[in-house]
Short mmCIF file of C-alpha atoms in Angstrom, two decimals:
data_model
loop_
_atom_site.label_atom_id
_atom_site.label_comp_id
_atom_site.label_asym_id
_atom_site.label_seq_id
_atom_site.Cartn_x
_atom_site.Cartn_y
_atom_site.Cartn_z
CA MET A 1 35.80 31.66 -18.43
CA GLU A 2 37.51 28.30 -18.03
CA ILE A 3 41.03 28.58 -16.69
CA SER A 4 43.64 26.01 -17.62
CA ARG A 5 46.06 25.03 -14.89
CA PRO A 6 49.53 24.04 -16.05
CA GLN A 7 50.26 20.35 -15.66
CA LYS A 8 53.73 20.37 -17.17
CA ARG A 9 56.06 23.09 -18.33
CA VAL A 10 54.96 26.71 -18.60
CA THR A 11 57.11 29.61 -19.73
CA ILE A 12 56.67 32.75 -17.66
CA ASP A 13 58.13 36.11 -18.61
CA PHE A 14 59.35 37.96 -15.54
CA THR A 15 60.20 41.58 -14.84
CA LEU A 16 63.27 42.31 -12.74
CA LYS A 17 62.31 44.58 -9.83
CA GLU A 18 65.39 44.56 -7.55
CA VAL A 19 68.94 43.25 -7.47
CA GLU A 20 70.90 42.98 -4.24
CA SER A 21 74.53 41.88 -3.85
CA ILE A 22 74.70 39.27 -1.10
CA GLY A 23 78.40 38.38 -1.19
CA GLY A 24 80.83 36.58 -3.35
CA ASN A 25 84.00 34.59 -3.65
CA PRO A 26 86.88 34.37 -6.13
CA GLY A 27 84.52 32.57 -8.54
CA GLY A 28 82.06 35.44 -8.74
CA LYS A 29 79.38 37.45 -7.04
CA TYR A 30 76.17 36.24 -5.48
CA LEU A 31 73.10 38.27 -6.24
CA ARG A 32 69.53 38.13 -4.99
CA PHE A 33 66.86 39.02 -7.52
CA ARG A 34 63.25 40.01 -6.96
CA ILE A 35 61.30 39.19 -10.07
CA VAL A 36 57.57 39.18 -10.75
CA PRO A 37 55.56 37.82 -13.68
CA ASP A 38 55.62 40.45 -16.43
CA GLU A 39 52.63 42.74 -15.99
CA ARG A 40 52.28 43.11 -19.78
CA SER A 41 51.04 39.53 -19.98
CA TRP A 42 50.26 38.45 -16.39
CA GLU A 43 47.79 39.99 -13.96
CA ARG A 44 46.90 39.30 -10.34
CA ALA A 45 43.75 37.22 -10.08
CA GLU A 46 41.78 34.96 -7.79
CA VAL A 47 40.45 31.71 -9.25
CA GLN A 48 38.49 29.22 -7.16
CA GLU A 49 39.65 30.98 -3.97
CA ALA A 50 43.34 30.72 -4.95
CA LYS A 51 45.31 33.93 -5.49
CA GLY A 52 47.93 34.05 -8.19
CA TYR A 53 48.69 35.21 -11.71
CA LEU A 54 46.52 34.89 -14.82
CA ASN A 55 48.00 35.13 -18.30
CA ARG A 56 45.72 37.53 -20.13
CA PHE A 57 46.60 36.03 -23.53
CA ASP A 58 46.01 32.30 -23.00
CA ASP A 59 44.08 32.11 -19.69
CA VAL A 60 46.72 30.03 -17.88
CA PHE A 61 46.44 30.55 -14.11
CA ILE A 62 49.36 29.93 -11.74
CA SER A 63 48.58 30.17 -8.04
CA ASP A 64 50.97 31.85 -5.62
CA GLU A 65 51.49 28.44 -4.02
CA GLU A 66 52.41 26.81 -7.35
CA LEU A 67 54.76 29.67 -8.16
CA ALA A 68 56.45 29.43 -4.75
CA ASN A 69 56.95 25.68 -5.24
CA THR A 70 58.81 26.28 -8.50
CA THR A 71 61.62 28.29 -6.94
CA GLU A 72 63.59 25.16 -6.05
CA ALA A 73 63.09 23.80 -9.58
CA MET A 74 64.44 27.07 -10.99
CA ARG A 75 67.83 26.60 -9.34
CA ASP A 76 70.67 26.62 -11.90
CA ILE A 77 68.41 27.70 -14.77
CA PRO A 78 70.09 30.49 -16.74
CA ILE A 79 68.41 33.88 -16.69
CA SER A 80 68.30 35.90 -19.86
CA LEU A 81 67.11 39.43 -20.45
CA THR A 82 65.08 40.52 -23.43
CA PHE A 83 63.56 43.83 -24.30
CA GLU A 84 60.76 42.69 -26.58
CA GLU A 85 57.45 44.47 -26.58
CA VAL A 86 54.33 42.37 -26.13
CA GLY A 87 52.34 42.93 -29.30
CA SER A 88 49.02 41.40 -30.18
CA GLU A 89 47.73 38.26 -28.52
CA GLN A 90 48.43 36.22 -31.66
CA GLU A 91 52.04 37.48 -31.92
CA TYR A 92 52.65 36.69 -28.25
CA LEU A 93 51.27 33.16 -28.52
CA GLU A 94 53.21 32.39 -31.70
CA ARG A 95 56.48 33.69 -30.23
CA SER A 96 55.89 31.63 -27.08
CA ARG A 97 55.16 28.46 -29.06
CA ARG A 98 58.38 28.84 -31.07
CA ARG A 99 60.41 29.46 -27.89
CA VAL A 100 58.97 26.41 -26.13
CA LYS A 101 59.61 24.21 -29.18
CA ARG A 102 63.26 25.32 -29.27
CA GLU A 103 63.70 24.62 -25.55
CA ARG A 104 62.21 21.11 -25.77
CA LYS A 105 64.62 19.93 -28.49
#
């Protein structure tokens, strides 16, 4: 299987595992989240000696190192929650394409 490595923007669905309050001020609370790539579409894998996550629908692989490097880029990006079920591979890919198109406009 040939694995594509993301060169630009990739959308990753995450699952919220923990929330911890770490303080606040009059403007609001500060929270620490522990999130992991959603297990319904991402699985742990090792590709060319790199450990990371493999999307089981489109064979995109993101190494742990690449994922760790994105945390700074994720600063100030809004987090939204959805409760959609992952259906068939085709449904997932089509939904993802529409979402990415909307975000690029």
